[in-house]
CSV table of C-alpha atoms in Angstrom, one decimal:
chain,number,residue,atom,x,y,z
A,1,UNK,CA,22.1,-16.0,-18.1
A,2,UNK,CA,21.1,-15.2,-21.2
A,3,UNK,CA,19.1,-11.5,-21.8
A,4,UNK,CA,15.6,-11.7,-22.5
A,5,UNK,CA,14.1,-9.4,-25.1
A,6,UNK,CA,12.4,-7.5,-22.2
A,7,UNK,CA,15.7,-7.0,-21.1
A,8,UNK,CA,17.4,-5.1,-24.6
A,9,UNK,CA,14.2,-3.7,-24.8
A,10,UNK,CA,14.2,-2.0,-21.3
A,11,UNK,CA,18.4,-1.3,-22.1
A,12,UNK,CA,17.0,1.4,-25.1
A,13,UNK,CA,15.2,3.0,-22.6
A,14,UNK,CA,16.3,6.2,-20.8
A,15,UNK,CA,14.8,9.3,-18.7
A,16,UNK,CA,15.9,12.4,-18.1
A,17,UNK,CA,16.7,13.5,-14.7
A,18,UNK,CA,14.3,16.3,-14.3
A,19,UNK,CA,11.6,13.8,-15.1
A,20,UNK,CA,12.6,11.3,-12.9
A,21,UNK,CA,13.1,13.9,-10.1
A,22,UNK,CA,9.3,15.5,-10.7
A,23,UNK,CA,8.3,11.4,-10.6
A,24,UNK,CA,10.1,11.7,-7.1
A,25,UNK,CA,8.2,14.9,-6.0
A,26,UNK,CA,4.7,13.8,-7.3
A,27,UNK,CA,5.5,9.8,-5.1
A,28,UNK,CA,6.4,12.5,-1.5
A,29,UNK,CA,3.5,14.9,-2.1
A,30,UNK,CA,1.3,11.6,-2.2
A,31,UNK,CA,2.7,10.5,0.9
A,32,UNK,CA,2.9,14.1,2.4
A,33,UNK,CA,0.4,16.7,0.8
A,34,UNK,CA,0.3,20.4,1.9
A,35,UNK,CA,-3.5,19.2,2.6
A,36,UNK,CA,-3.0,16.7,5.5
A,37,UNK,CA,-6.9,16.3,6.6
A,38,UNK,CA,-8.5,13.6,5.3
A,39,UNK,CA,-11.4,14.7,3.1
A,40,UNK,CA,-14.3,11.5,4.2
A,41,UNK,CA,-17.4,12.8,5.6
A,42,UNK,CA,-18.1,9.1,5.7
A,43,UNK,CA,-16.1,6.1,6.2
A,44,UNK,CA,-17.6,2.4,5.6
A,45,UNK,CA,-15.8,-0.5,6.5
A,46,UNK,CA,-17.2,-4.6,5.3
A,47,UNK,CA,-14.8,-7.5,7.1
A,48,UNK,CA,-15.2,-10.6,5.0
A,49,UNK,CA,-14.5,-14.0,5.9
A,50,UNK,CA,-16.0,-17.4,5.6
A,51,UNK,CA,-19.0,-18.6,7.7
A,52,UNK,CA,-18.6,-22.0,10.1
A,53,UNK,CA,-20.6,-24.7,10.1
A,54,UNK,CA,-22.0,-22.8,13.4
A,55,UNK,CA,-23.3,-19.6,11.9
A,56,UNK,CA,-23.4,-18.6,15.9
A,57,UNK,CA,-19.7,-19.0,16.5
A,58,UNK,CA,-18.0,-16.0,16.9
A,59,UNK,CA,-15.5,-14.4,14.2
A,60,UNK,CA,-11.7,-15.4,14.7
A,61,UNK,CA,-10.3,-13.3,17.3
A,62,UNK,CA,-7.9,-11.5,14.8
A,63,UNK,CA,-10.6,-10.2,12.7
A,64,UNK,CA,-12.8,-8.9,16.0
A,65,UNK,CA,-9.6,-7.1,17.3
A,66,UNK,CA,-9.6,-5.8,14.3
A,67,UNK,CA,-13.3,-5.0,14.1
A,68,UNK,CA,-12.5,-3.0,17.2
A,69,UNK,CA,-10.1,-1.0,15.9
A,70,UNK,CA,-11.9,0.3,13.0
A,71,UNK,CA,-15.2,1.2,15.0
A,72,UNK,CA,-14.0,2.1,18.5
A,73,UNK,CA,-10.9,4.1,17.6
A,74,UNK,CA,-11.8,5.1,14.5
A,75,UNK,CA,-15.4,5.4,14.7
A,76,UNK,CA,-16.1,4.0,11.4
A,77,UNK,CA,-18.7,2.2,10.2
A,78,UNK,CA,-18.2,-1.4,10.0
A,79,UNK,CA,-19.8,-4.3,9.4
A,80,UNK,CA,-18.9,-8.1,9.2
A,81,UNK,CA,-20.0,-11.0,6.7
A,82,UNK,CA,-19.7,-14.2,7.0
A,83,UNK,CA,-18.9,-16.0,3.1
A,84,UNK,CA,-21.9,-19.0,2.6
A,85,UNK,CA,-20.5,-22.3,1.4
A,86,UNK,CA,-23.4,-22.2,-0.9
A,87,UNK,CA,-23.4,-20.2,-3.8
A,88,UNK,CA,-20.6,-18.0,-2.5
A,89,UNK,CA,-19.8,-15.9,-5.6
A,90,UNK,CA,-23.6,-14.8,-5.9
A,91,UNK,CA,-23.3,-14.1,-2.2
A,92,UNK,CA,-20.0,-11.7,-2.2
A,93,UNK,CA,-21.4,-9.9,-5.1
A,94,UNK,CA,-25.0,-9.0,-4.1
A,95,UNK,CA,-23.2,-8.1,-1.1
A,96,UNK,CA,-20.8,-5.7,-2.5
A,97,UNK,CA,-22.8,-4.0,-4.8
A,98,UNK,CA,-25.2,-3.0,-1.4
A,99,UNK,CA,-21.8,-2.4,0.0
A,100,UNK,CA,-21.1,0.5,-3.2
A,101,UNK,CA,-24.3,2.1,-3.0
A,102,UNK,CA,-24.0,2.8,1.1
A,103,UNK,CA,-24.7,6.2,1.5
A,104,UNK,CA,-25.5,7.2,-2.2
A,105,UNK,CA,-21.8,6.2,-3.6
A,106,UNK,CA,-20.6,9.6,-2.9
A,107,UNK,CA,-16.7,11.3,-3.8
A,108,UNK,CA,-16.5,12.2,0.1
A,109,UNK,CA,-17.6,8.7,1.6
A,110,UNK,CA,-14.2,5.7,1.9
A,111,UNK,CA,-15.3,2.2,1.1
A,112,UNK,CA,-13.0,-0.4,2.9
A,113,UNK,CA,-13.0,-3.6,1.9
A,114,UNK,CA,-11.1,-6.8,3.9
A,115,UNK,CA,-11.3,-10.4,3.5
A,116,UNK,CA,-9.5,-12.9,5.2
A,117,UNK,CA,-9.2,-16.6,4.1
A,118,UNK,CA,-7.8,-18.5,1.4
A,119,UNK,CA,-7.0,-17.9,-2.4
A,120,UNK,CA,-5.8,-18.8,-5.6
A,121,UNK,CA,-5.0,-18.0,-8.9
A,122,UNK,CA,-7.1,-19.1,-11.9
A,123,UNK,CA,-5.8,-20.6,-15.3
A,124,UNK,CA,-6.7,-17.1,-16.6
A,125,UNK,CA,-4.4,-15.3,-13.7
A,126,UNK,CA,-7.6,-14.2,-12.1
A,127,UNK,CA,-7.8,-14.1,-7.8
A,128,UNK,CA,-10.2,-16.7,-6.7
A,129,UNK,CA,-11.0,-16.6,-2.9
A,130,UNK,CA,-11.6,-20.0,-1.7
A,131,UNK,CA,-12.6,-21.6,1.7
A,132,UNK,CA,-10.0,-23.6,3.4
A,133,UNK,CA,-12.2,-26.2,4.8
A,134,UNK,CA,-11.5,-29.7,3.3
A,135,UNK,CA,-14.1,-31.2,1.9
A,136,UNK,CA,-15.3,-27.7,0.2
A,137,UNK,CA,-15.0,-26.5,-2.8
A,138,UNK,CA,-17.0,-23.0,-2.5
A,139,UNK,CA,-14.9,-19.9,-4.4
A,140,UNK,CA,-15.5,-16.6,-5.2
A,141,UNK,CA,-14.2,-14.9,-8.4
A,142,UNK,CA,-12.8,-11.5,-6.6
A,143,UNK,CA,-11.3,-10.3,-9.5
A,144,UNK,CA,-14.7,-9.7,-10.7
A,145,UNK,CA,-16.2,-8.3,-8.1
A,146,UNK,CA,-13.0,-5.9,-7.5
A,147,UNK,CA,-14.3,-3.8,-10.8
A,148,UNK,CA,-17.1,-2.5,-9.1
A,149,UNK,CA,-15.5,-0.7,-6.3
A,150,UNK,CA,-13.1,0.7,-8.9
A,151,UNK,CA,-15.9,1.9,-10.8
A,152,UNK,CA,-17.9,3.3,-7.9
A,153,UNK,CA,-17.5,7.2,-6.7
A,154,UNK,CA,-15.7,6.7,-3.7
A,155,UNK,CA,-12.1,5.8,-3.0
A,156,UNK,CA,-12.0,2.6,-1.7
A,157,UNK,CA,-9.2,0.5,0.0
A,158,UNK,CA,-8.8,-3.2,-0.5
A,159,UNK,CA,-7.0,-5.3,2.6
A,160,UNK,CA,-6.6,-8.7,1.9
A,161,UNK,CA,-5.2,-11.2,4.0
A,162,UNK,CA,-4.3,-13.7,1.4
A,163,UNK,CA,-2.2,-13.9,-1.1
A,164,UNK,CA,-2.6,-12.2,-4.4
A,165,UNK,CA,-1.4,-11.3,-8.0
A,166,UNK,CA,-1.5,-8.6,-10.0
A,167,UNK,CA,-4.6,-7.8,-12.0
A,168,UNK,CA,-6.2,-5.4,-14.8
A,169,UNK,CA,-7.7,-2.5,-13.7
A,170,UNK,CA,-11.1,-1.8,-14.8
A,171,UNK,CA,-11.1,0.9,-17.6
A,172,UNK,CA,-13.4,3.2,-16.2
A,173,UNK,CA,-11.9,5.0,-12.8
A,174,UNK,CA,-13.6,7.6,-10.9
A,175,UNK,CA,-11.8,7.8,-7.4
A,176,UNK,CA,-8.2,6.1,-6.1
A,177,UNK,CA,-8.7,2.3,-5.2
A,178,UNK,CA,-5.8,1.1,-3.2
A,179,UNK,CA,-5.3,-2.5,-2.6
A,180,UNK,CA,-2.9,-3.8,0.3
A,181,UNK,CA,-2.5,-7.9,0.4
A,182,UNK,CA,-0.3,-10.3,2.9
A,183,UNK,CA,1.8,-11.5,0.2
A,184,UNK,CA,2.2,-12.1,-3.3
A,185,UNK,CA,2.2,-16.0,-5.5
A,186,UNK,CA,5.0,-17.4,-5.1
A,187,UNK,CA,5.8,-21.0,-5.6
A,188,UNK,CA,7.9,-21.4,-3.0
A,189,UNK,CA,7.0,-19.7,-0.5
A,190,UNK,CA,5.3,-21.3,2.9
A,191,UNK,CA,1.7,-21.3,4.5
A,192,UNK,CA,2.1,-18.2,6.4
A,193,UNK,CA,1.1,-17.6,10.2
A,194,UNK,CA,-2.6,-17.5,10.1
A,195,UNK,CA,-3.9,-14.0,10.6
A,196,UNK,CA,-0.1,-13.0,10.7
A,197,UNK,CA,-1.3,-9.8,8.4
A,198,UNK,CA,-4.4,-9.0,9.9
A,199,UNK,CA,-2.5,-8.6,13.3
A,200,UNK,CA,-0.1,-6.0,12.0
A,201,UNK,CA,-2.8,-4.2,10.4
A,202,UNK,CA,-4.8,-3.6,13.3
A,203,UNK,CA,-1.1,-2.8,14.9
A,204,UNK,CA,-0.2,-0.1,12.9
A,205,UNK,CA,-4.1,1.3,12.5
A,206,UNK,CA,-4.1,1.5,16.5
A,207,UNK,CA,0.0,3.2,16.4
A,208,UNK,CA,-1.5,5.7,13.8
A,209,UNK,CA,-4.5,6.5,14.8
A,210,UNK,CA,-2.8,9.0,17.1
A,211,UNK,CA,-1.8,11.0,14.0
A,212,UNK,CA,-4.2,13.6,12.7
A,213,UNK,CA,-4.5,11.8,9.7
A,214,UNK,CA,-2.3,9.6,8.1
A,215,UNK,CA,-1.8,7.9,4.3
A,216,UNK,CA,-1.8,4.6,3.4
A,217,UNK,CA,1.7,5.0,1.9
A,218,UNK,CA,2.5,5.2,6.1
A,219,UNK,CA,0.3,2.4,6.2
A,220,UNK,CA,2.1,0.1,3.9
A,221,UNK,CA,5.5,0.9,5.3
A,222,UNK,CA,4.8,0.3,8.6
A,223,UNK,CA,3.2,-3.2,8.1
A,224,UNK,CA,5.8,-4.2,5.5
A,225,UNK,CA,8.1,-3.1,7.9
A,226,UNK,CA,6.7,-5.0,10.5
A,227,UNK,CA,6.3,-8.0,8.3
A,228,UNK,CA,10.6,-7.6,7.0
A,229,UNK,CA,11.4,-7.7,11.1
A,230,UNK,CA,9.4,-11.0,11.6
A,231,UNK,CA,11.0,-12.5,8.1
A,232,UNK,CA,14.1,-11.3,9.8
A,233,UNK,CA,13.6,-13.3,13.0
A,234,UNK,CA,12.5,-16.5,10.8
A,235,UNK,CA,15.2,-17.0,8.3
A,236,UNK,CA,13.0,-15.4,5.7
A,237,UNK,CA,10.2,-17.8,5.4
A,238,UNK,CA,7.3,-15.3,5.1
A,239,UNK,CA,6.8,-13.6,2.0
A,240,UNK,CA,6.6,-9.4,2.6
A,241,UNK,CA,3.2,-7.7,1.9
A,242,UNK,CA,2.1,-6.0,-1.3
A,243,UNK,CA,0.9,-3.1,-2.3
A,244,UNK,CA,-1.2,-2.5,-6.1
A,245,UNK,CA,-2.8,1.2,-6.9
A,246,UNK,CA,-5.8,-0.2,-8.7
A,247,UNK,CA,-6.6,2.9,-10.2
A,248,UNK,CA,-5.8,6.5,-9.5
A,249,UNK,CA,-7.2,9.7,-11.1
A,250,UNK,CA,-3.9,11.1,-12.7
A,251,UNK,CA,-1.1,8.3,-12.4
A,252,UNK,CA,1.6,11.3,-13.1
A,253,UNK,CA,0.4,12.9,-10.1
A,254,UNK,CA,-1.3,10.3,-7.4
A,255,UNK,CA,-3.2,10.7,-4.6
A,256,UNK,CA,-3.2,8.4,-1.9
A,257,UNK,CA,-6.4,7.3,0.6
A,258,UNK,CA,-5.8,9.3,4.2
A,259,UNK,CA,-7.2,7.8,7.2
A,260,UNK,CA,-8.3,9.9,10.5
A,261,UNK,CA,-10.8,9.0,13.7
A,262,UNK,CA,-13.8,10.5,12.1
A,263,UNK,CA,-14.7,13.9,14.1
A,264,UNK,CA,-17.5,13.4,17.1
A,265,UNK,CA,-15.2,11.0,18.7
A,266,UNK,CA,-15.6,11.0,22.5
A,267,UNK,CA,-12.4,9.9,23.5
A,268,UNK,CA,-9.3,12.1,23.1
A,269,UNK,CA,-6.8,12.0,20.3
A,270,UNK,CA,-4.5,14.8,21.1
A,271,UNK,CA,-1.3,14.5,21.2
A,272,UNK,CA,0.6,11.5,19.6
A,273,UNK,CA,2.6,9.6,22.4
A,274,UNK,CA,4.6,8.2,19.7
A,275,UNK,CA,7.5,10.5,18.1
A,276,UNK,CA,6.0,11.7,15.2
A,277,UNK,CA,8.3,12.6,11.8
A,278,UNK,CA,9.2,12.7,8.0
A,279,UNK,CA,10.7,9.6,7.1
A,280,UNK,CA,14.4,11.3,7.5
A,281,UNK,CA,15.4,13.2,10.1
A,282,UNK,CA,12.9,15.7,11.2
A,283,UNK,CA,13.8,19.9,10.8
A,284,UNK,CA,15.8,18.6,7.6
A,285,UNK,CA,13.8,18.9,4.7
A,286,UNK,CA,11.3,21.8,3.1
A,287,UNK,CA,8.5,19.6,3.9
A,288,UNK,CA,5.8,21.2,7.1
A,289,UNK,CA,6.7,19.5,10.3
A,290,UNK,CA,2.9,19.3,10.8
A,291,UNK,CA,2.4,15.1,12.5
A,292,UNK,CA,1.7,13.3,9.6
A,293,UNK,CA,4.1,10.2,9.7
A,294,UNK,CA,4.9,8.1,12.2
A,295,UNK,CA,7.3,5.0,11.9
A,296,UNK,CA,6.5,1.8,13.0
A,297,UNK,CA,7.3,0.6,16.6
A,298,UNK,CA,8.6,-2.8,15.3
A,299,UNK,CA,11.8,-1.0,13.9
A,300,UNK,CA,14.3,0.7,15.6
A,301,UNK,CA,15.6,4.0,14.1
A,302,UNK,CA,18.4,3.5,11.5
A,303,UNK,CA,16.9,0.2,10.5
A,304,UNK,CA,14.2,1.0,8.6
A,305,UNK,CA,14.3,-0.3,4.7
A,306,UNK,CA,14.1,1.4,1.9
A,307,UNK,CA,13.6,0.9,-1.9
A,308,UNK,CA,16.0,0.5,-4.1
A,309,UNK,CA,15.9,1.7,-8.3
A,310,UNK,CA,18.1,1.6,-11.0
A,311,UNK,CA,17.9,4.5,-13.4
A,312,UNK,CA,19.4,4.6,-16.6
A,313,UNK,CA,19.3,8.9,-17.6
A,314,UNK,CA,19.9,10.8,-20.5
A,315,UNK,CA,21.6,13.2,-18.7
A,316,UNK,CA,25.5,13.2,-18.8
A,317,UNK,CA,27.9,13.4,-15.2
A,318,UNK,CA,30.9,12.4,-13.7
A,319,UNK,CA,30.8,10.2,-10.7
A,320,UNK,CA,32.3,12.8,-8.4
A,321,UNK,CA,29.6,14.6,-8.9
A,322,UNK,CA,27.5,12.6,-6.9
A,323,UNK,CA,29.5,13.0,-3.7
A,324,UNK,CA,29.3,17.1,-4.6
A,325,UNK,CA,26.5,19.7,-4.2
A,326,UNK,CA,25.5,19.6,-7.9
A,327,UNK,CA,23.7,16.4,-7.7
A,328,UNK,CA,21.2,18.1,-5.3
A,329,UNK,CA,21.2,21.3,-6.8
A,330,UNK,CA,19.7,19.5,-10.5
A,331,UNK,CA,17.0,18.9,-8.1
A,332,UNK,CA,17.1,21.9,-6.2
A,333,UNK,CA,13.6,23.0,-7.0
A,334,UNK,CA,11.8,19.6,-5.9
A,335,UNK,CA,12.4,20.6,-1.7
A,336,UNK,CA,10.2,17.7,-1.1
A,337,UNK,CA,12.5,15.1,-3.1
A,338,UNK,CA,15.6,16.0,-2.3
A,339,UNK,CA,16.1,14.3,1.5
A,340,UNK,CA,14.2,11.6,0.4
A,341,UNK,CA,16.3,10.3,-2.4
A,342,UNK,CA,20.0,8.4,-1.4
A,343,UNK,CA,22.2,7.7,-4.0
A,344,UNK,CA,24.2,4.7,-3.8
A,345,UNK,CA,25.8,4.4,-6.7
A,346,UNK,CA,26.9,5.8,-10.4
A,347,UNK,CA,28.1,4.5,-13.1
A,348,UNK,CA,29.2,6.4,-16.8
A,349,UNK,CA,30.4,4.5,-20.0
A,350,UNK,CA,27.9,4.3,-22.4
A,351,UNK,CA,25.3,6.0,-20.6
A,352,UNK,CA,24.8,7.0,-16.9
A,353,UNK,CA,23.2,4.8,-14.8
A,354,UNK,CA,22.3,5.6,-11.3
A,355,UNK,CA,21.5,3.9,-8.0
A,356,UNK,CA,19.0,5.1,-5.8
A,357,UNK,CA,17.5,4.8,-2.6
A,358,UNK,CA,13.8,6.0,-1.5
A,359,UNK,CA,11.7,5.4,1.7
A,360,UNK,CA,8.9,2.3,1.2
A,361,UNK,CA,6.5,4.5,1.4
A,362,UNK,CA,7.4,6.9,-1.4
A,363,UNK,CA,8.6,4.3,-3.8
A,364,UNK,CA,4.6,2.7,-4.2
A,365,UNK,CA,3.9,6.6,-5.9
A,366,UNK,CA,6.2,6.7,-8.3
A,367,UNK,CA,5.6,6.8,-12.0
A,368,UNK,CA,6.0,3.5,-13.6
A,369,UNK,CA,9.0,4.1,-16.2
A,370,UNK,CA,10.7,1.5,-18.3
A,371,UNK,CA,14.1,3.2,-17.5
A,372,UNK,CA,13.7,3.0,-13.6
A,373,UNK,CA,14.2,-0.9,-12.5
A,374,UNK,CA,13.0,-1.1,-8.9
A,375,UNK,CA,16.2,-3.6,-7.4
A,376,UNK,CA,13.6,-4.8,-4.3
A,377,UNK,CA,14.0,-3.5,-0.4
A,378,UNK,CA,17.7,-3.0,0.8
């Protein structure tokens, strides 16, 4: 296959291995900060999906499970709408700009926003949600409306159960916006199971819930976890969730949303009856043991999947050296990186290029480079 010009491009480019290794340290203190509490005073939730012709029929039994999840365990506050066939766009909007301003659009209040229908991709590579329903042709331009809870003072968190496509980013960012969908465009890939995604989200929100707080970097792993162990089981004909930071605050040092039961709750949330632990082996690492990870109970330990990236470095070494000491001791003053990162392989001619390993829920933090080539899930 012939090289694209992406390709020589991307072959000029190199970092050095300090840099990468503080790109490391800033992705695990996302996923792990010394600061475990989640900082919401407030936490609002909006389920979105598309009315009935019986606007008095109940809402799909996925999405009320998952209604339940979000307001019983959690004690947020959540409300539903139901998507009008007629003028739907108008709809959405008016709807999420009352949605914003909940609560004064303030830094300490979470806006969640989750949807769950049908979609497609414009001419213009914009996300259209659409209602499946033959005979209707109602959409709504999400892309749109996805700028104003970027632009709003609150984090927000998008959870879409549809597919999706990368988008721009509205210029103006005051908070973190993280956006979680049930799998990206791909021509070839098959009508998943209907509310496959909204399942394992309320899942893993119900598993973690017993943590003190947890990120959504554990939320992503444990669904696409999940998700890989039912592709696994069908020959691969689902398509593994995504993850897109729509906008973060510093992008060299990200933040990501944390999720707790808001305080007040009546019923007990202790002590986790699932074994809590850093993504390696617990004790191992310079990172507090305080509970603030838990795996996913749809994997079984030594099967969990990790990222893979290719890094082409400035930095000079010998091959050996990567089964030595020295490797870890160039990145003996990032504790926090150090048991995360496996390396798989090295190779030295014209310049060094290293294979890496990180956990899922450390490689959606780290610094976009043109030298690091993520290699997908191994």
């Amino acid at each position: 296959m012939s090289p694209s010009f992406e390709d020589f491009d991307r072959w000029q480019a190199h970092i050095g291995l300090k840099t990468f290794g503080e790109g490391l340290n800033a992705a695990a203190k996302a996923v792990f900060p010394v600061e475990t509490r989640s900082r919401y005073a407030k936490v609002y939730v909006l389920l979105a999906f598309w009315a009935e012709e019986d606007v008095n029929r109940p809402a799909p039994i996925e999405v009320s499970k998952l209604f339940n999840v979000f307001k019983d365990i959690f004690r947020f506050e959540v409300q539903t709408f139901r998507i009008p066939s007629e003028s739907s766009h108008v709809a959405v909007t008016e709807k999420m700009e009352e949605f914003v301003s909940l609560g004064g659009d303030c830094d300490e209040h979470l806006k969640i926003v989750y949807y769950a229908g049908a979609s497609h991709i414009s001419k213009n590579k914009r996300l259209i949600w659409t209602s499946g329903r033959k005979g209707q042709r109602s959409s709504v331009e999400w892309t749109d409306i996805q700028t104003a809870l970027e632009q709003a003072q609150s984090d927000a968190l998008v959870l879409l159960d549809c597919a999706h496509t990368a988008t721009h980013s509205s210029s103006q960012i005051n908070g973190v916006t993280e956006l979680i969908a049930a799998r990206a465009f791909n021509a070839d890939s098959k009508d998943a199971e209907p509310y496959a995604f909204t399942k394992d989200l309320a899942n893993e929100l119900r598993e973690l819930s017993k943590l003190p707080s947890f990120s959504i970097g554990n939320l992503y792993h444990n669904i696409f976890c999940r998700a890989q162990s039912r592709i696994s089981e069908q020959s691969g004909e689902e398509r593994a969730p995504i993850y897109i930071p729509l906008s973060q605050e510093d992008s060299k040092y990200p933040r990501s949303i944390r999720l707790a039961v808001q305080k007040g709750s009546e019923d007990g949330h202790n002590e986790p009856s699932f074994e809590v632990q850093h993504p390696e082996v617990a004790g191992t690492t310079g990172i507090s043991q305080t509970p603030s990870f838990l795996h996913s109970s749809a994997t079984l330990p030594g099967e969990i999947p990790r990222m893979a990236f290719a890094i082409r470095l400035k930095d000079d070494f010998n091959v050996g050296d990567l089964t030595s000491d020295l490797f870890l001791q160039w990145l003996g003053n990032l504790p926090a990186s150090v048991a995360e990162v496996k390396i798989e392989a090295g190779f030295h001619s014209f310049s060094s290029l290293l294979i890496v390993s990180v956990p899922i829920c450390m490689s959606i933090y780290m610094p976009q480079d043109p030298a690091v080539i993520s290699l997908g899930p191994i």
